[in-house]
PDB file of C-alpha atoms in Angstrom:
ATOM      1  CA  MET A 111     162.300   6.738-110.639  1.00  0.00           C
ATOM      2  CA  GLY A 112     159.405   8.534-111.952  1.00  0.00           C
ATOM      3  CA  HIS A 113     159.275  12.239-113.227  1.00  0.00           C
ATOM      4  CA  SER A 114     155.958  14.004-114.075  1.00  0.00           C
ATOM      5  CA  THR A 115     153.400  11.469-115.325  1.00  0.00           C
ATOM      6  CA  GLY A 116     156.063   8.810-114.566  1.00  0.00           C
ATOM      7  CA  CYS A 117     155.225   9.552-110.981  1.00  0.00           C
ATOM      8  CA  GLN A 118     151.691   8.263-111.686  1.00  0.00           C
ATOM      9  CA  ASP A 119     153.221   5.355-113.125  1.00  0.00           C
ATOM     10  CA  CYS A 120     155.058   4.386-110.127  1.00  0.00           C
ATOM     11  CA  MET A 121     152.031   4.865-108.038  1.00  0.00           C
ATOM     12  CA  HIS A 122     149.957   2.866-110.115  1.00  0.00           C
ATOM     13  CA  TYR A 123     152.593   0.066-110.373  1.00  0.00           C
ATOM     14  CA  CYS A 124     152.892  -0.189-106.645  1.00  0.00           C
ATOM     15  CA  THR A 125     149.437   0.500-105.224  1.00  0.00           C
ATOM     16  CA  LYS A 126     146.938  -0.683-108.183  1.00  0.00           C
ATOM     17  CA  LEU A 127     148.173  -4.042-109.685  1.00  0.00           C
ATOM     18  CA  GLY A 128     147.498  -6.001-106.523  1.00  0.00           C
ATOM     19  CA  ASP A 129     149.899  -8.752-105.135  1.00  0.00           C
ATOM     20  CA  LEU A 130     153.198  -8.865-107.301  1.00  0.00           C
ATOM     21  CA  SER A 131     155.650 -11.685-107.414  1.00  0.00           C
ATOM     22  CA  ARG A 132     158.932 -11.135-105.499  1.00  0.00           C
ATOM     23  CA  GLU A 133     160.432 -10.488-109.342  1.00  0.00           C
ATOM     24  CA  GLU A 134     157.752  -7.962-110.297  1.00  0.00           C
ATOM     25  CA  GLN A 135     158.420  -5.912-106.740  1.00  0.00           C
ATOM     26  CA  VAL A 136     160.490  -2.670-106.681  1.00  0.00           C
ATOM     27  CA  ASP A 137     162.936  -1.896-103.656  1.00  0.00           C
ATOM     28  CA  GLY A 138     161.709   1.514-103.734  1.00  0.00           C
ATOM     29  CA  ILE A 139     160.203   4.416-106.033  1.00  0.00           C
ATOM     30  CA  ILE A 140     161.255   7.784-106.595  1.00  0.00           C
ATOM     31  CA  LEU A 141     158.558  10.739-107.374  1.00  0.00           C
ATOM     32  CA  GLN A 142     160.607  13.612-108.718  1.00  0.00           C
ATOM     33  CA  GLY A 143     158.298  16.095-109.714  1.00  0.00           C
ATOM     34  CA  PRO A 144     154.817  14.785-108.723  1.00  0.00           C
ATOM     35  CA  VAL A 145     152.076  17.185-109.915  1.00  0.00           C
ATOM     36  CA  SER A 146     148.210  17.004-110.184  1.00  0.00           C
ATOM     37  CA  ASP A 147     147.491  16.737-113.792  1.00  0.00           C
ATOM     38  CA  ARG A 148     144.116  18.106-112.907  1.00  0.00           C
ATOM     39  CA  GLU A 149     145.376  21.039-111.250  1.00  0.00           C
ATOM     40  CA  ALA A 150     147.790  22.081-113.760  1.00  0.00           C
ATOM     41  CA  LEU A 151     145.342  21.593-116.363  1.00  0.00           C
ATOM     42  CA  GLY A 152     142.953  24.345-114.477  1.00  0.00           C
ATOM     43  CA  MET A 153     146.147  26.645-114.888  1.00  0.00           C
ATOM     44  CA  SER A 154     146.666  26.310-118.323  1.00  0.00           C
ATOM     45  CA  CYS A 155     143.114  25.729-119.938  1.00  0.00           C
ATOM     46  CA  CYS A 156     139.822  27.972-120.240  1.00  0.00           C
ATOM     47  CA  PRO A 157     137.581  26.428-117.458  1.00  0.00           C
ATOM     48  CA  GLY A 158     134.892  26.282-119.934  1.00  0.00           C
ATOM     49  CA  GLU A 159     137.068  24.297-122.446  1.00  0.00           C
ATOM     50  CA  LEU A 160     138.167  21.928-120.054  1.00  0.00           C
ATOM     51  CA  GLU A 161     134.501  21.010-118.639  1.00  0.00           C
ATOM     52  CA  ARG A 162     133.432  20.761-122.367  1.00  0.00           C
ATOM     53  CA  SER A 163     136.001  18.273-123.015  1.00  0.00           C
ATOM     54  CA  VAL A 164     135.431  16.373-119.869  1.00  0.00           C
ATOM     55  CA  GLU A 165     131.901  16.174-120.583  1.00  0.00           C
ATOM     56  CA  VAL A 166     132.731  14.906-124.349  1.00  0.00           C
ATOM     57  CA  ALA A 167     135.094  12.431-122.918  1.00  0.00           C
ATOM     58  CA  LYS A 168     132.517  10.813-120.380  1.00  0.00           C
ATOM     59  CA  GLY A 169     130.072  10.520-123.235  1.00  0.00           C
ATOM     60  CA  MET A 170     132.494   8.624-125.256  1.00  0.00           C
ATOM     61  CA  VAL A 171     133.296   6.308-122.724  1.00  0.00           C
ATOM     62  CA  LYS A 172     129.566   6.009-121.855  1.00  0.00           C
ATOM     63  CA  GLU A 173     129.155   5.041-125.639  1.00  0.00           C
ATOM     64  CA  GLY A 174     132.175   2.196-125.240  1.00  0.00           C
ATOM     65  CA  LYS A 175     134.510   4.344-127.226  1.00  0.00           C
ATOM     66  CA  GLY A 176     136.958   4.940-124.378  1.00  0.00           C
ATOM     67  CA  GLU A 177     139.592   4.169-126.389  1.00  0.00           C
ATOM     68  CA  HIS A 178     138.796   6.489-129.103  1.00  0.00           C
ATOM     69  CA  VAL A 179     140.556   9.948-129.423  1.00  0.00           C
ATOM     70  CA  VAL A 180     138.677  12.744-128.567  1.00  0.00           C
ATOM     71  CA  ASP A 181     137.838  15.171-131.465  1.00  0.00           C
ATOM     72  CA  LEU A 182     140.667  17.860-131.456  1.00  0.00           C
ATOM     73  CA  GLY A 183     138.123  20.552-131.698  1.00  0.00           C
ATOM     74  CA  GLU A 184     136.437  19.519-128.573  1.00  0.00           C
ATOM     75  CA  MET A 185     139.777  19.785-126.406  1.00  0.00           C
ATOM     76  CA  PRO A 186     141.116  22.919-124.719  1.00  0.00           C
ATOM     77  CA  GLU A 187     143.292  25.269-126.886  1.00  0.00           C
ATOM     78  CA  GLY A 188     146.445  24.227-125.774  1.00  0.00           C
ATOM     79  CA  TRP A 189     145.354  20.381-126.456  1.00  0.00           C
ATOM     80  CA  ARG A 190     144.251  20.639-130.009  1.00  0.00           C
ATOM     81  CA  GLY A 191     147.549  19.253-131.450  1.00  0.00           C
ATOM     82  CA  SER A 192     147.620  16.341-129.189  1.00  0.00           C
ATOM     83  CA  PRO A 193     145.625  13.553-129.990  1.00  0.00           C
ATOM     84  CA  VAL A 194     144.264  11.673-126.693  1.00  0.00           C
ATOM     85  CA  THR A 195     141.681   9.011-126.226  1.00  0.00           C
ATOM     86  CA  ALA A 196     138.651   9.852-123.937  1.00  0.00           C
ATOM     87  CA  GLY A 197     139.621   7.221-121.526  1.00  0.00           C
ATOM     88  CA  ARG A 198     143.140   8.920-121.157  1.00  0.00           C
ATOM     89  CA  TRP A 199     141.590  12.539-120.899  1.00  0.00           C
ATOM     90  CA  LEU A 200     139.261  11.164-117.955  1.00  0.00           C
ATOM     91  CA  SER A 201     142.328   9.913-116.190  1.00  0.00           C
ATOM     92  CA  LEU A 202     144.216  13.308-116.514  1.00  0.00           C
ATOM     93  CA  ALA A 203     141.407  15.603-116.059  1.00  0.00           C
ATOM     94  CA  THR A 204     138.833  14.352-113.652  1.00  0.00           C
ATOM     95  CA  LYS A 205     139.010  13.844-109.654  1.00  0.00           C
ATOM     96  CA  GLY A 206     139.667  10.317-109.215  1.00  0.00           C
ATOM     97  CA  GLY A 207     140.866   9.631-112.555  1.00  0.00           C
ATOM     98  CA  ASP A 208     143.462   6.779-112.837  1.00  0.00           C
ATOM     99  CA  ASP A 209     146.224   9.264-112.720  1.00  0.00           C
ATOM    100  CA  ASP A 210     144.929  11.420-109.887  1.00  0.00           C
ATOM    101  CA  PHE A 211     147.279  10.788-107.072  1.00  0.00           C
ATOM    102  CA  PHE A 212     148.425  14.216-106.224  1.00  0.00           C
ATOM    103  CA  SER A 213     145.800  16.625-106.095  1.00  0.00           C
ATOM    104  CA  SER A 214     145.653  19.008-103.104  1.00  0.00           C
ATOM    105  CA  ASP A 215     141.582  18.754-102.937  1.00  0.00           C
ATOM    106  CA  PHE A 216     141.289  15.147-101.458  1.00  0.00           C
ATOM    107  CA  THR A 217     139.563  14.201 -98.434  1.00  0.00           C
ATOM    108  CA  ASP A 218     141.412  12.438 -95.660  1.00  0.00           C
ATOM    109  CA  GLU A 219     139.446   9.451 -96.557  1.00  0.00           C
ATOM    110  CA  GLU A 220     140.395   9.448-100.324  1.00  0.00           C
ATOM    111  CA  LEU A 221     144.281  10.060 -99.294  1.00  0.00           C
ATOM    112  CA  GLU A 222     143.744   7.009 -96.913  1.00  0.00           C
ATOM    113  CA  GLY A 223     142.797   5.106-100.338  1.00  0.00           C
ATOM    114  CA  ILE A 224     145.661   6.532-102.260  1.00  0.00           C
ATOM    115  CA  TRP A 225     148.639   6.504 -99.886  1.00  0.00           C
ATOM    116  CA  GLY A 226     147.485   3.876 -97.118  1.00  0.00           C
ATOM    117  CA  GLY A 227     148.175   0.965 -99.550  1.00  0.00           C
ATOM    118  CA  LEU A 228     151.548   2.166-100.489  1.00  0.00           C
ATOM    119  CA  GLU A 229     154.158  -0.418 -98.899  1.00  0.00           C
ATOM    120  CA  THR A 230     156.667   0.340-101.112  1.00  0.00           C
ATOM    121  CA  PRO A 231     159.768   2.818 -99.730  1.00  0.00           C
ATOM    122  CA  VAL A 232     159.022   5.963-101.352  1.00  0.00           C
ATOM    123  CA  LEU A 233     161.165   9.117-101.955  1.00  0.00           C
ATOM    124  CA  ILE A 234     158.944  12.434-102.656  1.00  0.00           C
ATOM    125  CA  LEU A 235     160.699  15.274-104.467  1.00  0.00           C
ATOM    126  CA  PRO A 236     158.633  17.896-105.931  1.00  0.00           C
ATOM    127  CA  SER A 237     160.400  20.893-107.111  1.00  0.00           C
ATOM    128  CA  GLU A 238     160.412  24.322-105.242  1.00  0.00           C
ATOM    129  CA  ARG A 239     159.532  26.521-108.393  1.00  0.00           C
ATOM    130  CA  ASP A 240     157.473  23.882-110.540  1.00  0.00           C
ATOM    131  CA  GLU A 241     155.667  25.762-112.906  1.00  0.00           C
ATOM    132  CA  TRP A 242     152.963  23.409-113.097  1.00  0.00           C
ATOM    133  CA  VAL A 243     152.239  23.544-109.453  1.00  0.00           C
ATOM    134  CA  PRO A 244     149.436  26.466-108.290  1.00  0.00           C
ATOM    135  CA  PHE A 245     150.827  26.680-104.843  1.00  0.00           C
ATOM    136  CA  LYS A 246     153.651  28.072-102.566  1.00  0.00           C
ATOM    137  CA  PRO A 247     156.476  25.795-101.632  1.00  0.00           C
ATOM    138  CA  ALA A 248     155.288  25.641 -97.979  1.00  0.00           C
ATOM    139  CA  GLU A 249     151.983  24.410 -99.211  1.00  0.00           C
ATOM    140  CA  VAL A 250     153.703  21.771-101.337  1.00  0.00           C
ATOM    141  CA  GLN A 251     155.873  20.662 -98.395  1.00  0.00           C
ATOM    142  CA  GLY A 252     152.576  20.533 -96.278  1.00  0.00           C
ATOM    143  CA  MET A 253     151.162  18.029 -99.051  1.00  0.00           C
ATOM    144  CA  ILE A 254     154.159  15.890 -98.742  1.00  0.00           C
ATOM    145  CA  GLN A 255     153.719  15.832 -95.055  1.00  0.00           C
ATOM    146  CA  ARG A 256     149.831  15.016 -95.439  1.00  0.00           C
ATOM    147  CA  TRP A 257     150.550  12.396 -97.765  1.00  0.00           C
ATOM    148  CA  ALA A 258     152.941  10.531 -95.607  1.00  0.00           C
ATOM    149  CA  LYS A 259     150.540  10.812 -92.579  1.00  0.00           C
ATOM    150  CA  PHE A 260     148.533   8.249 -94.222  1.00  0.00           C
ATOM    151  CA  CYS A 261     151.426   5.778 -95.021  1.00  0.00           C
ATOM    152  CA  LYS A 262     152.748   3.143 -92.745  1.00  0.00           C
ATOM    153  CA  PRO A 263     155.673   4.533 -90.682  1.00  0.00           C
ATOM    154  CA  GLY A 264     158.817   4.277 -92.406  1.00  0.00           C
ATOM    155  CA  ILE A 265     157.287   4.232 -96.066  1.00  0.00           C
ATOM    156  CA  VAL A 266     157.932   8.071 -96.733  1.00  0.00           C
ATOM    157  CA  SER A 267     161.799   8.540 -96.949  1.00  0.00           C
ATOM    158  CA  GLU A 268     163.106  11.080 -94.444  1.00  0.00           C
ATOM    159  CA  PHE A 269     165.017  12.531 -97.524  1.00  0.00           C
ATOM    160  CA  SER A 270     161.839  13.576 -99.143  1.00  0.00           C
ATOM    161  CA  GLY A 271     161.614  17.384 -99.726  1.00  0.00           C
ATOM    162  CA  LEU A 272     161.309  20.222-102.099  1.00  0.00           C
ATOM    163  CA  ILE A 273     164.263  20.305-104.603  1.00  0.00           C
ATOM    164  CA  PRO A 274     165.529  23.948-104.056  1.00  0.00           C
ATOM    165  CA  GLY A 275     165.130  26.353-106.691  1.00  0.00           C
ATOM    166  CA  ALA A 276     164.343  23.864-109.126  1.00  0.00           C
ATOM    167  CA  ASN A 277     161.575  24.033-111.919  1.00  0.00           C
ATOM    168  CA  HIS A 278     159.731  20.977-112.912  1.00  0.00           C
ATOM    169  CA  ARG A 279     162.171  19.367-115.161  1.00  0.00           C
ATOM    170  CA  VAL A 280     165.145  20.338-112.779  1.00  0.00           C
ATOM    171  CA  ASP A 281     166.735  21.993-115.806  1.00  0.00           C
ATOM    172  CA  ASN A 282     167.421  25.419-114.800  1.00  0.00           C
ATOM    173  CA  THR A 283     171.085  24.597-113.858  1.00  0.00           C
ATOM    174  CA  GLU A 284     172.615  27.568-115.115  1.00  0.00           C
ATOM    175  CA  GLU A 285     170.736  29.947-112.753  1.00  0.00           C
ATOM    176  CA  ASN A 286     170.371  27.027-110.123  1.00  0.00           C
ATOM    177  CA  PRO A 287     173.093  24.638-110.056  1.00  0.00           C
ATOM    178  CA  GLU A 288     172.389  23.618-106.544  1.00  0.00           C
ATOM    179  CA  GLY A 289     169.020  22.039-107.238  1.00  0.00           C
ATOM    180  CA  GLU A 290     170.371  19.413-109.381  1.00  0.00           C
ATOM    181  CA  ARG A 291     173.193  18.450-106.931  1.00  0.00           C
ATOM    182  CA  TRP A 292     170.754  18.437-103.950  1.00  0.00           C
ATOM    183  CA  LEU A 293     168.455  16.014-106.010  1.00  0.00           C
ATOM    184  CA  VAL A 294     171.564  13.637-106.787  1.00  0.00           C
ATOM    185  CA  GLU A 295     172.435  13.277-103.234  1.00  0.00           C
ATOM    186  CA  ARG A 296     168.991  12.845-102.084  1.00  0.00           C
ATOM    187  CA  VAL A 297     168.581  10.055-104.696  1.00  0.00           C
ATOM    188  CA  GLY A 298     171.680   8.769-103.653  1.00  0.00           C
ATOM    189  CA  LYS A 299     170.866   8.617 -99.666  1.00  0.00           C
ATOM    190  CA  PHE A 300     167.425   7.123-100.519  1.00  0.00           C
ATOM    191  CA  LEU A 301     168.928   4.413-102.619  1.00  0.00           C
ATOM    192  CA  GLY A 302     171.826   3.764 -99.885  1.00  0.00           C
ATOM    193  CA  ALA A 303     169.061   3.485 -97.095  1.00  0.00           C
ATOM    194  CA  LEU A 304     167.076   0.749 -98.995  1.00  0.00           C
TER     195      LEU A 304
END
């Protein structure tokens, strides 16, 4: 089960590592709070600062310094306290980066490349009120359906859907106790169906 960036880890494990031995395979993956880091960065960063940081990181990678930390002064304001390597920044902030699985602007061909190779059953559970998603719930539900369209039949669980009333971490339980219960029930149903 992956949450937030852990969702990218799950997708990477199941789609990018090639043939896995039986011992390395997993029976299913749960994507709780899958978001596009690239689109979330667009919501929270000044566009000029974001573009500049990406250009700096690209230059560093070109110079063979992808594992070096980007100078904090070159990062967008909200990221100046978080050391990030150039390669990692490009994974998060650029279209088609290593972590770019959940963006809304992919073409059908790009989605086929991302989702078409997924052979592991998946439960997709975005939060209805995710503060890191710049779209209305109906649009997010539509994205789940669009991703599923590129998977083989039966890969995307019928239990996939928006966690009612939940924020990104599903920790707003005082005002929304139902979301957490709904999440637990869906996960249980998915695991029971594997």
